C-alpha positions as a printed NumPy array, in Angstrom:
array([[-118.922,   99.871, -100.739],
       [-119.67 ,   98.867, -104.37 ],
       [-121.093,   95.428, -105.022],
       [-118.459,   92.878, -106.049],
       [-115.633,   94.273, -103.893],
       [-114.452,   93.194, -100.457],
       [-113.469,   95.786,  -97.873],
       [-110.153,   94.34 ,  -96.713],
       [-109.917,   96.743,  -93.782],
       [-113.067,   95.205,  -92.327],
       [-111.791,   91.667,  -92.946],
       [-108.461,   92.455,  -91.261],
       [-110.306,   94.011,  -88.307],
       [-112.399,   90.835,  -87.944],
       [-109.319,   88.594,  -88.043],
       [-107.579,   90.737,  -85.435],
       [-110.742,   90.677,  -83.321],
       [-110.794,   86.889,  -83.568],
       [-107.216,   86.688,  -82.299],
       [-107.814,   89.231,  -79.52 ],
       [-111.02 ,   87.532,  -78.369],
       [-109.47 ,   84.047,  -78.328],
       [-106.275,   85.091,  -76.562],
       [-108.081,   87.189,  -73.956],
       [-110.562,   84.398,  -73.222],
       [-107.766,   81.863,  -72.676],
       [-105.716,   84.27 ,  -70.534],
       [-108.706,   85.241,  -68.372],
       [-109.617,   81.577,  -67.964],
       [-106.115,   80.509,  -66.915],
       [-105.466,   83.55 ,  -64.737],
       [-107.093,   81.948,  -61.636],
       [-104.419,   79.212,  -61.82 ],
       [-101.795,   81.852,  -61.096],
       [-103.903,   83.438,  -58.405],
       [-104.32 ,   80.126,  -56.595],
       [-100.551,   79.62 ,  -56.553],
       [ -99.966,   82.795,  -54.553],
       [-103.31 ,   83.606,  -52.904],
       [-104.912,   80.193,  -52.376],
       [-105.807,   80.77 ,  -48.734],
       [-107.354,   84.171,  -49.412],
       [-109.409,   82.899,  -52.355],
       [-110.699,   79.884,  -50.433],
       [-111.502,   81.853,  -47.291],
       [-113.258,   84.621,  -49.247],
       [-115.057,   82.458,  -51.791],
       [-118.374,   84.292,  -51.338],
       [-116.712,   87.622,  -52.023],
       [-115.166,   86.368,  -55.288],
       [-118.45 ,   84.792,  -56.366],
       [-120.257,   88.063,  -55.715],
       [-117.598,   89.968,  -57.638],
       [-117.978,   87.684,  -60.657],
       [-121.765,   88.005,  -60.423],
       [-121.602,   91.813,  -60.532],
       [-119.159,   91.649,  -63.461],
       [-121.606,   89.412,  -65.326],
       [-124.329,   91.994,  -64.732],
       [-121.994,   94.659,  -66.138],
       [-121.439,   92.539,  -69.263],
       [-125.214,   92.058,  -69.483],
       [-125.635,   95.837,  -69.603],
       [-123.007,   96.034,  -72.344],
       [-124.868,   93.439,  -74.41 ],
       [-128.15 ,   95.22 ,  -73.702],
       [-126.785,   98.441,  -75.143],
       [-125.224,   96.598,  -78.083],
       [-128.516,   94.93 ,  -78.994],
       [-130.854,   97.926,  -78.698],
       [-128.47 ,  100.612,  -79.992],
       [-126.75 ,   98.676,  -82.763],
       [-127.805,   95.129,  -83.654],
       [-131.565,   95.703,  -83.878],
       [-131.282,   98.826,  -86.096],
       [-128.709,   97.062,  -88.277],
       [-130.897,   93.972,  -88.537],
       [-133.807,   96.105,  -89.708],
       [-131.603,   97.673,  -92.375],
       [-130.374,   94.309,  -93.68 ],
       [-133.848,   92.791,  -93.721],
       [-135.163,   95.943,  -95.414],
       [-132.571,   95.565,  -98.171],
       [-133.629,   91.973,  -98.711],
       [-137.292,   93.008,  -98.882],
       [-136.391,   95.598, -101.509],
       [-134.535,   92.964, -103.546],
       [-137.572,   90.722, -103.633],
       [-139.74 ,   93.806, -104.373],
       [-141.94 ,   93.437, -101.338],
       [-143.676,   96.474,  -99.859],
       [-145.069,   94.641,  -96.837],
       [-144.981,   96.495,  -93.524],
       [-144.79 ,   93.278,  -91.521],
       [-141.913,   93.413,  -88.941],
       [-139.863,   90.584,  -90.455],
       [-136.651,   91.583,  -88.641],
       [-138.342,   91.393,  -85.24 ],
       [-139.95 ,   88.06 ,  -86.175],
       [-136.589,   86.514,  -87.107],
       [-135.003,   87.925,  -83.959],
       [-137.596,   86.248,  -81.766],
       [-137.203,   83.052,  -83.794],
       [-133.557,   83.022,  -82.788],
       [-134.498,   83.747,  -79.174],
       [-136.98 ,   80.874,  -78.872],
       [-134.817,   78.59 ,  -81.004],
       [-131.981,   78.831,  -78.473],
       [-134.34 ,   78.104,  -75.56 ],
       [-135.882,   74.976,  -77.094],
       [-132.564,   73.716,  -78.443],
       [-130.819,   74.027,  -75.096],
       [-133.638,   72.238,  -73.292],
       [-133.392,   69.401,  -75.839],
       [-129.625,   69.237,  -75.307],
       [-130.106,   69.13 ,  -71.547],
       [-132.571,   66.216,  -71.863],
       [-130.172,   64.359,  -74.179],
       [-127.286,   64.957,  -71.808],
       [-129.204,   63.545,  -68.821],
       [-130.243,   60.515,  -70.874],
       [-126.654,   59.774,  -71.921],
       [-125.496,   60.174,  -68.313],
       [-128.153,   57.728,  -67.121],
       [-127.277,   55.152,  -69.789],
       [-123.568,   55.519,  -69.01 ],
       [-124.138,   54.969,  -65.294],
       [-126.23 ,   51.872,  -65.929],
       [-123.627,   50.483,  -68.299],
       [-120.961,   50.976,  -65.654],
       [-123.166,   49.185,  -63.111],
       [-123.619,   46.216,  -65.436],
       [-119.886,   46.046,  -66.114],
       [-119.168,   45.995,  -62.394],
       [-121.761,   43.252,  -61.827],
       [-120.151,   41.014,  -64.445],
       [-117.103,   40.459,  -62.235],
       [-118.993,   39.41 ,  -59.098],
       [-117.36 ,   36.359,  -57.426],
       [-119.087,   32.99 ,  -57.176],
       [-117.9  ,   32.605,  -53.59 ],
       [-115.871,   29.429,  -54.21 ],
       [-118.564,   27.086,  -55.505],
       [-116.893,   24.025,  -56.977],
       [-114.833,   21.023,  -55.985],
       [-114.509,   21.992,  -52.311],
       [-118.155,   21.107,  -51.785],
       [-119.544,   17.644,  -51.632],
       [-121.06 ,   16.528,  -54.894],
       [-124.502,   16.034,  -53.363],
       [-124.46 ,   19.434,  -51.706],
       [-122.515,   21.605,  -54.165],
       [-125.228,   22.051,  -56.746],
       [-127.735,   23.163,  -54.135],
       [-125.253,   25.442,  -52.374],
       [-124.028,   27.075,  -55.582],
       [-127.567,   27.592,  -56.784],
       [-128.567,   29.139,  -53.446],
       [-125.528,   31.368,  -53.216],
       [-125.707,   32.545,  -56.839],
       [-129.458,   33.117,  -56.472],
       [-128.759,   35.193,  -53.363],
       [-126.109,   37.156,  -55.22 ],
       [-128.502,   37.814,  -58.096],
       [-131.205,   38.918,  -55.665],
       [-128.785,   41.245,  -53.922],
       [-127.615,   42.555,  -57.324],
       [-131.188,   43.275,  -58.377],
       [-131.8  ,   45.038,  -55.073],
       [-128.674,   47.13 ,  -55.547],
       [-129.676,   47.984,  -59.128],
       [-133.15 ,   48.945,  -57.978],
       [-131.72 ,   51.046,  -55.156],
       [-129.284,   52.646,  -57.599],
       [-132.101,   53.497,  -60.026],
       [-134.248,   54.922,  -57.218],
       [-131.304,   56.951,  -55.928],
       [-130.518,   58.179,  -59.422],
       [-134.123,   59.188,  -60.058],
       [-134.248,   60.957,  -56.694],
       [-131.046,   62.793,  -57.529],
       [-132.519,   63.862,  -60.879],
       [-135.68 ,   65.103,  -59.139],
       [-133.643,   66.979,  -56.534],
       [-131.403,   68.48 ,  -59.202],
       [-134.342,   69.505,  -61.376],
       [-135.991,   71.166,  -58.366],
       [-132.821,   73.045,  -57.467],
       [-132.317,   73.958,  -61.115],
       [-135.777,   75.478,  -61.402],
       [-135.472,   77.386,  -58.157],
       [-131.828,   78.474,  -58.206],
       [-130.522,   78.168,  -61.749],
       [-133.182,   79.118,  -64.319],
       [-130.733,   78.744,  -67.218],
       [-128.215,   76.179,  -66.003],
       [-126.549,   75.119,  -69.238],
       [-123.447,   77.238,  -68.838],
       [-123.135,   75.849,  -65.299],
       [-123.73 ,   72.334,  -66.603],
       [-120.712,   72.837,  -68.811],
       [-118.618,   73.78 ,  -65.789],
       [-119.978,   71.531,  -63.059],
       [-120.889,   68.391,  -64.964],
       [-119.197,   67.947,  -68.32 ],
       [-115.721,   68.941,  -67.208],
       [-116.034,   67.016,  -63.948],
       [-117.142,   63.958,  -65.906],
       [-114.174,   64.383,  -68.213],
       [-111.883,   64.562,  -65.178],
       [-113.394,   61.517,  -63.468],
       [-113.399,   59.306,  -66.54 ],
       [-109.774,   60.101,  -67.221],
       [-108.335,   62.644,  -69.592],
       [-106.217,   60.011,  -71.349],
       [-109.184,   58.057,  -72.727],
       [-110.259,   59.106,  -76.204],
       [-113.882,   58.165,  -75.453],
       [-114.093,   60.582,  -72.531],
       [-112.415,   63.343,  -74.539],
       [-114.728,   62.982,  -77.527],
       [-117.82 ,   62.913,  -75.322],
       [-116.712,   66.019,  -73.433],
       [-115.878,   67.911,  -76.64 ],
       [-119.291,   67.12 ,  -78.105],
       [-121.225,   68.167,  -75.022],
       [-119.207,   71.314,  -74.339],
       [-119.73 ,   72.333,  -77.97 ],
       [-123.449,   71.581,  -77.79 ],
       [-124.017,   73.325,  -74.473],
       [-122.167,   76.429,  -75.695],
       [-123.522,   76.513,  -79.226],
       [-124.997,   79.978,  -78.64 ],
       [-121.375,   81.138,  -78.389],
       [-121.173,   80.469,  -82.134],
       [-123.966,   82.989,  -82.75 ],
       [-122.293,   85.38 ,  -80.337],
       [-119.161,   85.313,  -82.494],
       [-121.252,   85.358,  -85.658],
       [-122.736,   88.714,  -84.637],
       [-119.211,   90.128,  -84.862],
       [-118.293,   88.34 ,  -88.078],
       [-121.371,   89.661,  -89.914],
       [-120.525,   93.34 ,  -89.349],
       [-119.956,   95.455,  -92.453],
       [-118.206,   98.485,  -90.893],
       [-114.807,   98.508,  -89.212],
       [-115.964,  100.655,  -86.285],
       [-118.812,   98.232,  -85.563],
       [-116.363,   95.325,  -85.601],
       [-114.241,   96.882,  -82.87 ],
       [-117.291,   97.799,  -80.782],
       [-118.586,   94.206,  -80.943],
       [-115.082,   92.926,  -80.21 ],
       [-115.013,   95.061,  -77.065],
       [-118.434,   93.859,  -75.898],
       [-117.908,   90.154,  -76.596],
       [-114.379,   90.114,  -75.167],
       [-115.621,   91.516,  -71.852],
       [-118.458,   88.994,  -71.669],
       [-116.412,   85.933,  -72.66 ],
       [-113.488,   87.018,  -70.496],
       [-115.687,   87.287,  -67.399],
       [-117.253,   83.88 ,  -68.07 ],
       [-113.825,   82.309,  -68.664],
       [-112.465,   83.806,  -65.444],
       [-115.432,   82.416,  -63.518],
       [-114.938,   78.984,  -65.096],
       [-111.249,   78.939,  -64.265],
       [-111.838,   80.062,  -60.697],
       [-114.487,   77.398,  -60.155],
       [-112.204,   74.706,  -61.587],
       [-109.445,   75.713,  -59.194],
       [-111.825,   75.713,  -56.231],
       [-112.964,   72.221,  -57.25 ],
       [-109.297,   71.153,  -57.546],
       [-109.626,   70.005,  -61.136],
       [-106.526,   68.831,  -62.974],
       [-104.566,   71.421,  -64.934],
       [-105.051,   69.555,  -68.222],
       [-108.81 ,   69.548,  -67.64 ],
       [-108.841,   73.301,  -67.036],
       [-106.827,   74.001,  -70.186],
       [-109.105,   71.714,  -72.198],
       [-112.269,   73.405,  -70.924],
       [-111.085,   76.996,  -71.39 ],
       [-109.669,   76.26 ,  -74.852],
       [-112.937,   74.673,  -75.982],
       [-114.864,   77.647,  -74.621],
       [-112.626,   80.085,  -76.527],
       [-112.672,   78.191,  -79.829],
       [-116.488,   78.167,  -79.991],
       [-116.781,   81.963,  -80.346],
       [-113.877,   81.961,  -82.82 ],
       [-115.79 ,   79.469,  -84.964],
       [-118.77 ,   81.828,  -85.066],
       [-116.54 ,   84.721,  -86.17 ],
       [-115.101,   82.618,  -89.001],
       [-118.592,   81.676,  -90.205],
       [-119.666,   85.325,  -90.047],
       [-116.603,   86.461,  -92.025],
       [-117.319,   83.927,  -94.772],
       [-120.987,   84.923,  -95.081],
       [-120.452,   88.695,  -94.902],
       [-117.661,   88.481,  -97.489],
       [-119.92 ,   86.481,  -99.76 ],
       [-122.673,   89.077,  -99.308],
       [-120.297,   91.761, -100.598],
       [-119.395,   89.681, -103.659],
       [-122.761,   88.137, -104.534],
       [-126.237,   89.572, -104.161],
       [-127.84 ,   86.189, -103.456],
       [-125.969,   85.932, -100.125],
       [-127.821,   88.883,  -98.626],
       [-130.726,   86.674,  -97.551],
       [-128.714,   84.278,  -95.322],
       [-126.712,   87.278,  -94.087],
       [-129.87 ,   89.052,  -92.891],
       [-131.355,   85.864,  -91.42 ],
       [-128.23 ,   84.959,  -89.464],
       [-127.889,   88.541,  -88.233],
       [-131.446,   88.333,  -86.877],
       [-130.862,   84.931,  -85.26 ],
       [-127.625,   86.166,  -83.682],
       [-129.473,   89.158,  -82.236],
       [-132.116,   86.856,  -80.755],
       [-129.364,   84.677,  -79.285],
       [-127.849,   87.701,  -77.542],
       [-131.283,   88.502,  -76.11 ],
       [-131.335,   85.018,  -74.605],
       [-127.847,   85.51 ,  -73.146],
       [-128.843,   88.878,  -71.656],
       [-132.164,   88.019,  -70.071],
       [-131.853,   84.305,  -69.249],
       [-128.172,   83.494,  -68.915],
       [-127.102,   86.706,  -67.125],
       [-129.728,   89.033,  -65.681],
       [-132.476,   86.588,  -64.68 ],
       [-130.052,   84.128,  -63.13 ],
       [-127.915,   86.7  ,  -61.335],
       [-130.8  ,   88.776,  -60.007],
       [-133.256,   86.032,  -59.046],
       [-133.961,   86.3  ,  -55.324],
       [-131.731,   89.355,  -54.991],
       [-132.714,   92.923,  -54.252],
       [-129.19 ,   94.135,  -54.767],
       [-129.084,   97.653,  -56.172],
       [-125.377,   97.229,  -56.932],
       [-126.049,   94.571,  -59.56 ],
       [-128.745,   96.68 ,  -61.197],
       [-126.358,   99.636,  -61.108],
       [-123.642,   97.546,  -62.796],
       [-126.089,   96.663,  -65.576],
       [-126.968,  100.336,  -65.997],
       [-123.281,  101.3  ,  -66.098],
       [-122.623,   98.694,  -68.794],
       [-125.527,  100.016,  -70.884],
       [-124.32 ,  103.608,  -70.393],
       [-120.806,  102.696,  -71.52 ],
       [-122.1  ,  101.281,  -74.795],
       [-124.418,  104.264,  -75.268],
       [-121.42 ,  106.584,  -75.007],
       [-119.304,  104.383,  -77.286],
       [-121.937,  104.361,  -80.029],
       [-122.493,  108.108,  -79.646],
       [-118.765,  108.714,  -80.199],
       [-118.254,  106.236,  -83.043],
       [-121.31 ,  107.331,  -85.049],
       [-120.869,  111.097,  -85.129]])
């Protein structure tokens, strides 16, 4: 493609991929609502079977991403970084593409841990504020004119002092209980959920949104911010698609990402239904989850189009491609494989990962002949 011209076929393919990915994610996420209407008893009674099924499907999507990264994204990243190195007339043999890829990998890890710490801090401050608000309306137990003048001051002082002491005891007990819950949760998180941020989005943020009331703008804004923050790597996931320069690669990435996001959305919707969340909460959560990847595709389209029109956009294009590849490595090894296979010696899950990798190997062999 000559410099200064935009390949409209690729742009149209990206826009269609955006629509397909968003629609499929929403449909997969809301599909459990229909299942619960007709097969509620079966789903509840066979919860372990459905959880195992979703786990094996996640392993399959991990194999698909594994093949996409090693057979497509890494070679393409090297090519883009190599073009940038030629533009700046550098003949260094240093593996810049691999360095940027690992920068994206570690950047996601540290950023998500910072978000988790911020989330726990906001939760703690919110709980304490609610405790203080509830303490402000404590009764004074009728101190006033019903008491004799000589006795009332002493009685009111004693009663209010007792109330304050009891309040302080309750606050201390609440803080101790909260700290113990944090310690217990952190222990379970380290042992059971090595990368719990996707689960935090499901189990905590949406539940908090449901408890605080979906009609309050404060609860909605807080939930939107945290769901966006906890799923920010979904932006890079979509960006990997939006940065593609060939139509065939766009459709291959669309296939891979749609499978992964669809499986995650189905698991989210099923868990919401099992937790008996409100329908509006489920729609809100699934829609937010779908829009995040769409935002990444839009950003990728804008940057890749600019790279075709202007030579000075090749640098951010190559950098973002590398960071997106590193983000997918995080999703593969931490958010899917490590979490799903920890403590398991299940050959079926490993086989599902291998099948997913083999599917992408065949797809790339067919599309690149």
